[in-house]
Each structure stands twice: as C-alpha cells, then as structure tokens.
PDB file of C-alpha atoms in Angstrom:
ATOM      1  CA  MET A  13     -44.938  63.159  60.298  1.00  0.00           C
ATOM      2  CA  ARG A  14     -43.250  66.349  61.278  1.00  0.00           C
ATOM      3  CA  PHE A  15     -41.062  68.556  59.097  1.00  0.00           C
ATOM      4  CA  MET A  16     -40.691  71.801  60.932  1.00  0.00           C
ATOM      5  CA  THR A  17     -42.442  73.446  63.828  1.00  0.00           C
ATOM      6  CA  THR A  18     -44.153  76.513  62.554  1.00  0.00           C
ATOM      7  CA  SER A  19     -47.587  77.449  63.736  1.00  0.00           C
ATOM      8  CA  ASP A  20     -47.772  79.026  60.273  1.00  0.00           C
ATOM      9  CA  LYS A  21     -51.346  80.259  60.600  1.00  0.00           C
ATOM     10  CA  PRO A  22     -51.956  83.348  58.516  1.00  0.00           C
ATOM     11  CA  ASP A  23     -54.504  85.727  59.972  1.00  0.00           C
ATOM     12  CA  ASN A  24     -57.277  84.214  57.868  1.00  0.00           C
ATOM     13  CA  VAL A  25     -56.642  80.663  59.037  1.00  0.00           C
ATOM     14  CA  SER A  26     -58.617  79.970  62.195  1.00  0.00           C
ATOM     15  CA  GLU A  27     -58.146  77.278  64.773  1.00  0.00           C
ATOM     16  CA  THR A  28     -59.024  73.823  63.591  1.00  0.00           C
ATOM     17  CA  PRO A  29     -62.319  72.475  64.930  1.00  0.00           C
ATOM     18  CA  ALA A  30     -60.246  69.943  66.835  1.00  0.00           C
ATOM     19  CA  GLU A  31     -58.583  72.761  68.780  1.00  0.00           C
ATOM     20  CA  ALA A  32     -61.589  74.970  69.203  1.00  0.00           C
ATOM     21  CA  THR A  33     -64.609  72.771  69.826  1.00  0.00           C
ATOM     22  CA  VAL A  34     -63.622  69.388  71.251  1.00  0.00           C
ATOM     23  CA  GLU A  35     -64.981  69.029  74.755  1.00  0.00           C
ATOM     24  CA  ARG A  36     -62.313  67.866  77.157  1.00  0.00           C
ATOM     25  CA  THR A  37     -63.692  64.504  78.202  1.00  0.00           C
ATOM     26  CA  GLY A  38     -62.242  61.014  78.463  1.00  0.00           C
ATOM     27  CA  VAL A  39     -58.502  60.829  77.845  1.00  0.00           C
ATOM     28  CA  ALA A  40     -58.378  64.504  76.846  1.00  0.00           C
ATOM     29  CA  ALA A  41     -59.378  65.371  80.431  1.00  0.00           C
ATOM     30  CA  GLN A  42     -56.842  62.995  82.016  1.00  0.00           C
ATOM     31  CA  ASP A  43     -53.196  63.532  82.837  1.00  0.00           C
ATOM     32  CA  TRP A  44     -50.447  61.316  81.437  1.00  0.00           C
ATOM     33  CA  THR A  45     -50.178  59.038  84.462  1.00  0.00           C
ATOM     34  CA  LYS A  46     -53.815  58.008  84.267  1.00  0.00           C
ATOM     35  CA  ALA A  47     -54.064  57.838  80.461  1.00  0.00           C
ATOM     36  CA  ALA A  48     -50.846  55.840  80.071  1.00  0.00           C
ATOM     37  CA  ALA A  49     -52.339  52.965  82.050  1.00  0.00           C
ATOM     38  CA  ASP A  50     -53.702  51.858  78.677  1.00  0.00           C
ATOM     39  CA  PRO A  51     -50.639  50.275  77.005  1.00  0.00           C
ATOM     40  CA  GLN A  52     -51.940  50.874  73.486  1.00  0.00           C
ATOM     41  CA  TYR A  53     -52.526  54.546  74.194  1.00  0.00           C
ATOM     42  CA  ARG A  54     -49.045  54.816  75.661  1.00  0.00           C
ATOM     43  CA  ALA A  55     -47.543  53.201  72.550  1.00  0.00           C
ATOM     44  CA  ALA A  56     -49.448  55.627  70.322  1.00  0.00           C
ATOM     45  CA  VAL A  57     -48.168  58.654  72.229  1.00  0.00           C
ATOM     46  CA  VAL A  58     -44.592  57.355  72.165  1.00  0.00           C
ATOM     47  CA  ASP A  59     -44.927  56.998  68.391  1.00  0.00           C
ATOM     48  CA  LEU A  60     -46.304  60.502  68.137  1.00  0.00           C
ATOM     49  CA  LEU A  61     -43.502  62.012  70.220  1.00  0.00           C
ATOM     50  CA  GLY A  62     -40.908  59.996  68.324  1.00  0.00           C
ATOM     51  CA  ALA A  63     -42.198  61.240  64.972  1.00  0.00           C
ATOM     52  CA  LEU A  64     -42.252  64.818  66.210  1.00  0.00           C
ATOM     53  CA  ALA A  65     -38.778  64.563  67.732  1.00  0.00           C
ATOM     54  CA  TYR A  66     -37.188  63.302  64.541  1.00  0.00           C
ATOM     55  CA  GLY A  67     -39.094  65.905  62.563  1.00  0.00           C
ATOM     56  CA  GLU A  68     -37.635  68.626  64.763  1.00  0.00           C
ATOM     57  CA  LEU A  69     -34.115  67.258  64.395  1.00  0.00           C
ATOM     58  CA  ALA A  70     -34.524  67.032  60.623  1.00  0.00           C
ATOM     59  CA  ALA A  71     -35.919  70.585  60.565  1.00  0.00           C
ATOM     60  CA  PHE A  72     -32.861  71.855  62.387  1.00  0.00           C
ATOM     61  CA  GLU A  73     -30.594  70.184  59.840  1.00  0.00           C
ATOM     62  CA  ARG A  74     -32.628  71.412  56.895  1.00  0.00           C
ATOM     63  CA  LEU A  75     -32.744  75.012  58.026  1.00  0.00           C
ATOM     64  CA  ALA A  76     -28.977  74.962  58.434  1.00  0.00           C
ATOM     65  CA  GLU A  77     -28.721  73.706  54.851  1.00  0.00           C
ATOM     66  CA  ASP A  78     -31.242  76.264  53.576  1.00  0.00           C
ATOM     67  CA  ALA A  79     -29.177  79.031  55.139  1.00  0.00           C
ATOM     68  CA  LYS A  80     -26.513  78.312  52.512  1.00  0.00           C
ATOM     69  CA  LEU A  81     -29.009  79.431  49.848  1.00  0.00           C
ATOM     70  CA  ALA A  82     -29.833  82.682  51.627  1.00  0.00           C
ATOM     71  CA  PRO A  83     -29.152  85.732  49.447  1.00  0.00           C
ATOM     72  CA  THR A  84     -28.062  88.029  52.287  1.00  0.00           C
ATOM     73  CA  LEU A  85     -26.301  87.765  55.628  1.00  0.00           C
ATOM     74  CA  SER A  86     -29.428  88.942  57.445  1.00  0.00           C
ATOM     75  CA  ASP A  87     -31.447  86.162  55.808  1.00  0.00           C
ATOM     76  CA  LYS A  88     -28.778  83.658  56.779  1.00  0.00           C
ATOM     77  CA  ALA A  89     -28.873  84.862  60.392  1.00  0.00           C
ATOM     78  CA  GLU A  90     -32.674  84.654  60.458  1.00  0.00           C
ATOM     79  CA  LEU A  91     -32.598  81.007  59.384  1.00  0.00           C
ATOM     80  CA  ALA A  92     -29.892  80.243  61.928  1.00  0.00           C
ATOM     81  CA  LYS A  93     -32.146  81.645  64.667  1.00  0.00           C
ATOM     82  CA  MET A  94     -35.026  79.481  63.471  1.00  0.00           C
ATOM     83  CA  ALA A  95     -32.796  76.406  63.328  1.00  0.00           C
ATOM     84  CA  SER A  96     -31.846  77.005  66.946  1.00  0.00           C
ATOM     85  CA  ALA A  97     -35.530  77.164  67.929  1.00  0.00           C
ATOM     86  CA  GLU A  98     -36.169  73.850  66.172  1.00  0.00           C
ATOM     87  CA  PHE A  99     -33.348  72.196  68.083  1.00  0.00           C
ATOM     88  CA  HIS A 100     -34.757  73.443  71.393  1.00  0.00           C
ATOM     89  CA  HIS A 101     -38.109  71.894  70.439  1.00  0.00           C
ATOM     90  CA  TYR A 102     -36.318  68.622  69.729  1.00  0.00           C
ATOM     91  CA  GLU A 103     -34.704  68.767  73.164  1.00  0.00           C
ATOM     92  CA  LYS A 104     -38.099  69.152  74.843  1.00  0.00           C
ATOM     93  CA  LEU A 105     -39.412  66.045  73.098  1.00  0.00           C
ATOM     94  CA  ARG A 106     -36.230  64.074  73.765  1.00  0.00           C
ATOM     95  CA  ASP A 107     -36.376  64.980  77.452  1.00  0.00           C
ATOM     96  CA  ARG A 108     -40.055  64.040  77.676  1.00  0.00           C
ATOM     97  CA  LEU A 109     -39.436  60.631  76.133  1.00  0.00           C
ATOM     98  CA  THR A 110     -36.632  60.029  78.625  1.00  0.00           C
ATOM     99  CA  GLU A 111     -38.854  61.210  81.485  1.00  0.00           C
ATOM    100  CA  ILE A 112     -41.526  58.620  80.676  1.00  0.00           C
ATOM    101  CA  GLY A 113     -38.957  55.831  80.455  1.00  0.00           C
ATOM    102  CA  GLU A 114     -38.474  55.645  76.682  1.00  0.00           C
ATOM    103  CA  GLU A 115     -35.234  55.729  74.712  1.00  0.00           C
ATOM    104  CA  PRO A 116     -35.518  58.739  72.361  1.00  0.00           C
ATOM    105  CA  THR A 117     -33.474  57.246  69.533  1.00  0.00           C
ATOM    106  CA  LEU A 118     -35.587  54.084  69.529  1.00  0.00           C
ATOM    107  CA  ALA A 119     -38.779  56.151  69.500  1.00  0.00           C
ATOM    108  CA  MET A 120     -37.516  58.191  66.534  1.00  0.00           C
ATOM    109  CA  GLU A 121     -36.043  55.349  64.495  1.00  0.00           C
ATOM    110  CA  PRO A 122     -39.290  54.098  62.848  1.00  0.00           C
ATOM    111  CA  PHE A 123     -39.800  57.510  61.241  1.00  0.00           C
ATOM    112  CA  VAL A 124     -36.321  58.191  59.907  1.00  0.00           C
ATOM    113  CA  ALA A 125     -36.721  56.497  56.521  1.00  0.00           C
ATOM    114  CA  ALA A 126     -40.092  58.107  55.737  1.00  0.00           C
ATOM    115  CA  LEU A 127     -39.075  61.636  56.729  1.00  0.00           C
ATOM    116  CA  ASP A 128     -35.676  61.426  55.061  1.00  0.00           C
ATOM    117  CA  GLY A 129     -37.401  60.111  51.937  1.00  0.00           C
ATOM    118  CA  PHE A 130     -39.803  63.033  51.919  1.00  0.00           C
ATOM    119  CA  HIS A 131     -36.977  65.535  52.197  1.00  0.00           C
ATOM    120  CA  ARG A 132     -35.007  63.858  49.411  1.00  0.00           C
ATOM    121  CA  GLN A 133     -38.036  63.954  47.122  1.00  0.00           C
ATOM    122  CA  THR A 134     -38.763  67.597  47.910  1.00  0.00           C
ATOM    123  CA  ALA A 135     -35.288  69.113  48.081  1.00  0.00           C
ATOM    124  CA  PRO A 136     -35.630  72.795  47.088  1.00  0.00           C
ATOM    125  CA  SER A 137     -33.641  74.009  44.113  1.00  0.00           C
ATOM    126  CA  ASP A 138     -33.359  77.573  45.353  1.00  0.00           C
ATOM    127  CA  TRP A 139     -34.001  79.948  48.225  1.00  0.00           C
ATOM    128  CA  LEU A 140     -37.647  80.637  47.378  1.00  0.00           C
ATOM    129  CA  GLU A 141     -38.552  76.965  47.049  1.00  0.00           C
ATOM    130  CA  GLY A 142     -36.979  76.401  50.464  1.00  0.00           C
ATOM    131  CA  LEU A 143     -39.131  79.129  51.998  1.00  0.00           C
ATOM    132  CA  VAL A 144     -42.301  77.756  50.402  1.00  0.00           C
ATOM    133  CA  LYS A 145     -41.470  74.271  51.643  1.00  0.00           C
ATOM    134  CA  ALA A 146     -40.940  75.504  55.192  1.00  0.00           C
ATOM    135  CA  TYR A 147     -44.151  77.529  55.186  1.00  0.00           C
ATOM    136  CA  VAL A 148     -46.517  75.342  53.174  1.00  0.00           C
ATOM    137  CA  GLY A 149     -45.106  71.827  53.456  1.00  0.00           C
ATOM    138  CA  ASP A 150     -44.312  71.914  57.141  1.00  0.00           C
ATOM    139  CA  SER A 151     -47.604  73.576  57.993  1.00  0.00           C
ATOM    140  CA  ILE A 152     -49.509  70.571  56.705  1.00  0.00           C
ATOM    141  CA  ALA A 153     -47.777  68.418  59.305  1.00  0.00           C
ATOM    142  CA  SER A 154     -48.423  71.051  61.974  1.00  0.00           C
ATOM    143  CA  ASP A 155     -52.141  71.017  61.202  1.00  0.00           C
ATOM    144  CA  PHE A 156     -52.192  67.238  61.446  1.00  0.00           C
ATOM    145  CA  TYR A 157     -50.500  67.219  64.846  1.00  0.00           C
ATOM    146  CA  ARG A 158     -52.838  69.878  66.203  1.00  0.00           C
ATOM    147  CA  GLU A 159     -55.819  67.765  65.211  1.00  0.00           C
ATOM    148  CA  VAL A 160     -54.331  64.785  67.038  1.00  0.00           C
ATOM    149  CA  ALA A 161     -53.281  66.859  70.061  1.00  0.00           C
ATOM    150  CA  ALA A 162     -56.899  67.744  70.831  1.00  0.00           C
ATOM    151  CA  ARG A 163     -57.463  64.097  71.746  1.00  0.00           C
ATOM    152  CA  LEU A 164     -54.350  63.567  73.850  1.00  0.00           C
ATOM    153  CA  ASP A 165     -54.016  63.595  77.622  1.00  0.00           C
ATOM    154  CA  THR A 166     -53.427  67.021  79.160  1.00  0.00           C
ATOM    155  CA  ASP A 167     -49.664  66.628  79.640  1.00  0.00           C
ATOM    156  CA  SER A 168     -48.986  65.290  76.155  1.00  0.00           C
ATOM    157  CA  ARG A 169     -51.274  67.870  74.554  1.00  0.00           C
ATOM    158  CA  GLU A 170     -49.482  70.733  76.301  1.00  0.00           C
ATOM    159  CA  LEU A 171     -46.090  69.485  75.098  1.00  0.00           C
ATOM    160  CA  VAL A 172     -47.181  68.879  71.502  1.00  0.00           C
ATOM    161  CA  LEU A 173     -48.770  72.315  71.187  1.00  0.00           C
ATOM    162  CA  ALA A 174     -45.678  73.929  72.719  1.00  0.00           C
ATOM    163  CA  VAL A 175     -43.352  72.416  70.135  1.00  0.00           C
ATOM    164  CA  LEU A 176     -45.710  73.484  67.346  1.00  0.00           C
ATOM    165  CA  ASP A 177     -45.237  77.073  68.457  1.00  0.00           C
ATOM    166  CA  ASP A 178     -44.221  79.545  65.760  1.00  0.00           C
ATOM    167  CA  THR A 179     -40.456  79.919  65.261  1.00  0.00           C
ATOM    168  CA  GLY A 180     -40.981  83.057  63.204  1.00  0.00           C
ATOM    169  CA  HIS A 181     -40.679  81.362  59.835  1.00  0.00           C
ATOM    170  CA  ALA A 182     -44.275  82.039  58.802  1.00  0.00           C
ATOM    171  CA  GLY A 183     -44.121  85.814  58.587  1.00  0.00           C
ATOM    172  CA  PHE A 184     -40.574  85.730  57.254  1.00  0.00           C
ATOM    173  CA  ALA A 185     -41.483  83.347  54.427  1.00  0.00           C
ATOM    174  CA  VAL A 186     -44.629  85.263  53.434  1.00  0.00           C
ATOM    175  CA  GLU A 187     -42.748  88.565  53.288  1.00  0.00           C
ATOM    176  CA  LYS A 188     -39.880  87.195  51.185  1.00  0.00           C
ATOM    177  CA  VAL A 189     -42.025  85.179  48.769  1.00  0.00           C
ATOM    178  CA  ARG A 190     -44.524  87.963  48.145  1.00  0.00           C
ATOM    179  CA  ALA A 191     -41.695  90.429  47.546  1.00  0.00           C
ATOM    180  CA  ALA A 192     -40.110  88.044  45.027  1.00  0.00           C
ATOM    181  CA  ILE A 193     -43.409  87.627  43.157  1.00  0.00           C
ATOM    182  CA  ASP A 194     -43.985  91.382  43.097  1.00  0.00           C
ATOM    183  CA  ALA A 195     -40.517  91.834  41.617  1.00  0.00           C
ATOM    184  CA  GLU A 196     -40.919  89.030  39.075  1.00  0.00           C
ATOM    185  CA  PRO A 197     -44.537  87.832  38.696  1.00  0.00           C
ATOM    186  CA  ARG A 198     -43.702  84.762  36.608  1.00  0.00           C
ATOM    187  CA  VAL A 199     -41.983  83.296  39.670  1.00  0.00           C
ATOM    188  CA  GLY A 200     -45.453  82.792  41.154  1.00  0.00           C
ATOM    189  CA  GLY A 201     -46.420  80.108  38.646  1.00  0.00           C
ATOM    190  CA  ARG A 202     -43.337  78.030  39.384  1.00  0.00           C
ATOM    191  CA  LEU A 203     -43.803  78.339  43.135  1.00  0.00           C
ATOM    192  CA  ALA A 204     -47.506  77.455  42.902  1.00  0.00           C
ATOM    193  CA  LEU A 205     -46.635  74.205  41.099  1.00  0.00           C
ATOM    194  CA  TRP A 206     -43.988  73.511  43.722  1.00  0.00           C
ATOM    195  CA  ALA A 207     -46.448  74.076  46.576  1.00  0.00           C
ATOM    196  CA  ARG A 208     -48.997  71.709  44.999  1.00  0.00           C
ATOM    197  CA  ARG A 209     -46.332  69.038  44.750  1.00  0.00           C
ATOM    198  CA  LEU A 210     -45.449  69.569  48.412  1.00  0.00           C
ATOM    199  CA  MET A 211     -49.106  69.207  49.379  1.00  0.00           C
ATOM    200  CA  GLY A 212     -49.445  65.875  47.620  1.00  0.00           C
ATOM    201  CA  GLU A 213     -46.180  64.482  48.965  1.00  0.00           C
ATOM    202  CA  ALA A 214     -46.864  65.619  52.521  1.00  0.00           C
ATOM    203  CA  LEU A 215     -50.357  64.124  52.709  1.00  0.00           C
ATOM    204  CA  SER A 216     -49.208  60.895  51.108  1.00  0.00           C
ATOM    205  CA  GLN A 217     -46.296  60.551  53.496  1.00  0.00           C
ATOM    206  CA  SER A 218     -48.443  61.383  56.542  1.00  0.00           C
ATOM    207  CA  GLN A 219     -50.941  58.682  55.664  1.00  0.00           C
ATOM    208  CA  ARG A 220     -48.165  56.176  54.987  1.00  0.00           C
ATOM    209  CA  VAL A 221     -46.443  56.822  58.308  1.00  0.00           C
ATOM    210  CA  VAL A 222     -49.679  56.444  60.262  1.00  0.00           C
ATOM    211  CA  ALA A 223     -50.629  53.263  58.410  1.00  0.00           C
ATOM    212  CA  ASP A 224     -47.278  51.677  59.269  1.00  0.00           C
ATOM    213  CA  ARG A 225     -47.684  52.220  63.017  1.00  0.00           C
ATOM    214  CA  ASP A 226     -50.507  50.116  64.451  1.00  0.00           C
ATOM    215  CA  ALA A 227     -50.936  51.931  67.765  1.00  0.00           C
ATOM    216  CA  LEU A 228     -50.940  55.349  66.141  1.00  0.00           C
ATOM    217  CA  SER A 229     -53.379  54.402  63.381  1.00  0.00           C
ATOM    218  CA  THR A 230     -55.679  52.689  65.874  1.00  0.00           C
ATOM    219  CA  MET A 231     -55.767  55.824  68.006  1.00  0.00           C
ATOM    220  CA  LEU A 232     -56.577  57.989  64.991  1.00  0.00           C
ATOM    221  CA  VAL A 233     -59.545  55.878  63.886  1.00  0.00           C
ATOM    222  CA  GLY A 234     -61.075  55.652  67.316  1.00  0.00           C
ATOM    223  CA  GLY A 235     -59.772  52.309  68.510  1.00  0.00           C
ATOM    224  CA  VAL A 236     -57.928  53.896  71.412  1.00  0.00           C
ATOM    225  CA  ALA A 237     -59.379  56.419  73.800  1.00  0.00           C
ATOM    226  CA  ASP A 238     -61.067  59.378  72.085  1.00  0.00           C
ATOM    227  CA  GLY A 239     -59.755  58.960  68.559  1.00  0.00           C
ATOM    228  CA  PHE A 240     -61.364  59.937  65.301  1.00  0.00           C
ATOM    229  CA  ASP A 241     -63.909  57.762  63.561  1.00  0.00           C
ATOM    230  CA  LEU A 242     -63.291  57.088  59.866  1.00  0.00           C
ATOM    231  CA  ALA A 243     -65.634  59.876  58.771  1.00  0.00           C
ATOM    232  CA  GLU A 244     -63.807  62.318  61.022  1.00  0.00           C
ATOM    233  CA  VAL A 245     -60.470  61.305  59.497  1.00  0.00           C
ATOM    234  CA  GLY A 246     -61.866  62.397  56.132  1.00  0.00           C
ATOM    235  CA  ARG A 247     -63.071  65.682  57.587  1.00  0.00           C
ATOM    236  CA  MET A 248     -59.702  66.225  59.233  1.00  0.00           C
ATOM    237  CA  PHE A 249     -57.857  65.966  55.924  1.00  0.00           C
ATOM    238  CA  SER A 250     -60.443  68.273  54.342  1.00  0.00           C
ATOM    239  CA  ARG A 251     -59.675  70.883  57.013  1.00  0.00           C
ATOM    240  CA  ILE A 252     -55.952  70.474  56.396  1.00  0.00           C
ATOM    241  CA  THR A 253     -56.500  70.977  52.672  1.00  0.00           C
ATOM    242  CA  GLU A 254     -58.605  74.098  53.329  1.00  0.00           C
ATOM    243  CA  ALA A 255     -55.892  75.569  55.555  1.00  0.00           C
ATOM    244  CA  HIS A 256     -53.352  74.874  52.795  1.00  0.00           C
ATOM    245  CA  THR A 257     -55.467  76.841  50.320  1.00  0.00           C
ATOM    246  CA  LYS A 258     -55.563  79.808  52.705  1.00  0.00           C
ATOM    247  CA  ARG A 259     -51.808  79.706  53.211  1.00  0.00           C
ATOM    248  CA  MET A 260     -51.282  79.667  49.463  1.00  0.00           C
ATOM    249  CA  ALA A 261     -53.403  82.825  49.269  1.00  0.00           C
ATOM    250  CA  ALA A 262     -51.293  84.429  52.001  1.00  0.00           C
ATOM    251  CA  LEU A 263     -48.226  83.801  49.837  1.00  0.00           C
ATOM    252  CA  GLY A 264     -49.957  85.251  46.784  1.00  0.00           C
ATOM    253  CA  LEU A 265     -50.087  81.866  45.052  1.00  0.00           C
ATOM    254  CA  ALA A 266     -52.959  79.952  43.461  1.00  0.00           C
ATOM    255  CA  ALA A 267     -53.803  76.677  45.241  1.00  0.00           C
TER     256      ALA A 267
END
C-alpha cells in the first residue's frame, strides 16, 4: 500500500533496522536481470511497483483536492508543488514497469479498490486533518516499503527508495499542525484521535493488500528470496508502530 511519498522521518526517527543493518547478500546483492530469473520474485516486484505507482497517482490527486482546503494562497501553492513531485514519482514507476515489459495499468489495477477504499474511509474534514493524514498516515506506508526495499534486488531497491524521497510535506505538516495546536490547544485532542484512526486503518489495509497478492505475501514471509520470516514480520510492524509514536510526538500529539 502506498498513499503518498514522504520520507517523513522526524529527527528522532532513525533508519529502520531493515535499512541500516541488513547485509547485502542473496537477492539484495543481485541486479534486476539476475533476480528476475525467479518468476515468483519477478511477480512480487511487479506487484510492489504497481502498488507504489497507484499510490503515487492517488497521492497526486489527493494533494490537489487538499489544496482546496488550504487557508492561504501560499499553502495552496505549497501543496501544488508537492502534488507535482508525487506525479513525477508516479512517472518513474510507470516508466520502470514499461521498461521491464509490464503494462503499468495492469500492474496498478489490483490495488485500486483497496487504496480508494482507504481514502474514502479516511477523507479529512478540514485542512489540519489533511495534513495529519499526509504526515502520519502516509508515513506508515513509507516505513513498510522501506522495510521491503532492503530485501529487493539492487535496481528495484534504488527505485523504491528514490520514490520514497521526501517531497517536503513532513516539515510543512509539522510546522502547521504545531502552530494550530499552540493557537488552540483543544485541537490537539481531536487530531490525536484522528491520527490513531489513521494508524489502525493503514495497518489493516496494508495487511489486507499483502494477503490478497500471493507473490507479494510469499516474498514477505520468506518464501521468495530473502524475505522476512513470520517472527520478523511481527518485528517489522512493531518498528512501524514505534516510528508512528515518534511522529506523533513530533506533531505535539499523544500516540
């Protein structure tokens, strides 16, 4: 699942263990040509790129919608700039899918219903909720993809990490939300409840998407190449939850 590409790591959120400590062996030390000789691995990566590509396209659309809620012209322009960055990330993924002989729309199609459903269920009611969703909700997906990227071939890993690059939304969201809470402290309680809802929905949807795609789920639980074992899947989601708590603190909200 992918909602928006923000690296979204506040200063007190370190690299995940997957990024920092995994030794590059097996598939993670191979390039795409060699790794893709395994048809199940190839299918898993196509799923991953398809999910990311649709997530980027949806993020572009959502940021354009969120700009309508912006209180000032400068805020509106800032979101427009971020939307443009999301679309460029989508183009990179679309071009990569084409390059490896896959039809981008077919690769994205399996993820449309789940991602659209998530966005319908978590439509923000105002500007601040939109910022919290972009910063907190989308970051959960970013953390998940970084964990997976550590176990991809070198070419796929480089692309995935590139499209998870910060579009500038992280610092922008933190500044605006903290200023709003300082001005009206009771806003913090409402936004904290909203962020907890986002956390639950995002994790639930991520697990559902993976479970529905055999190649992707098999890769994650170690059935393909250098995937996670079941215990590591649990630890991965614990790390994602911990990073969420730190981001909530960066916003001045209780987890």
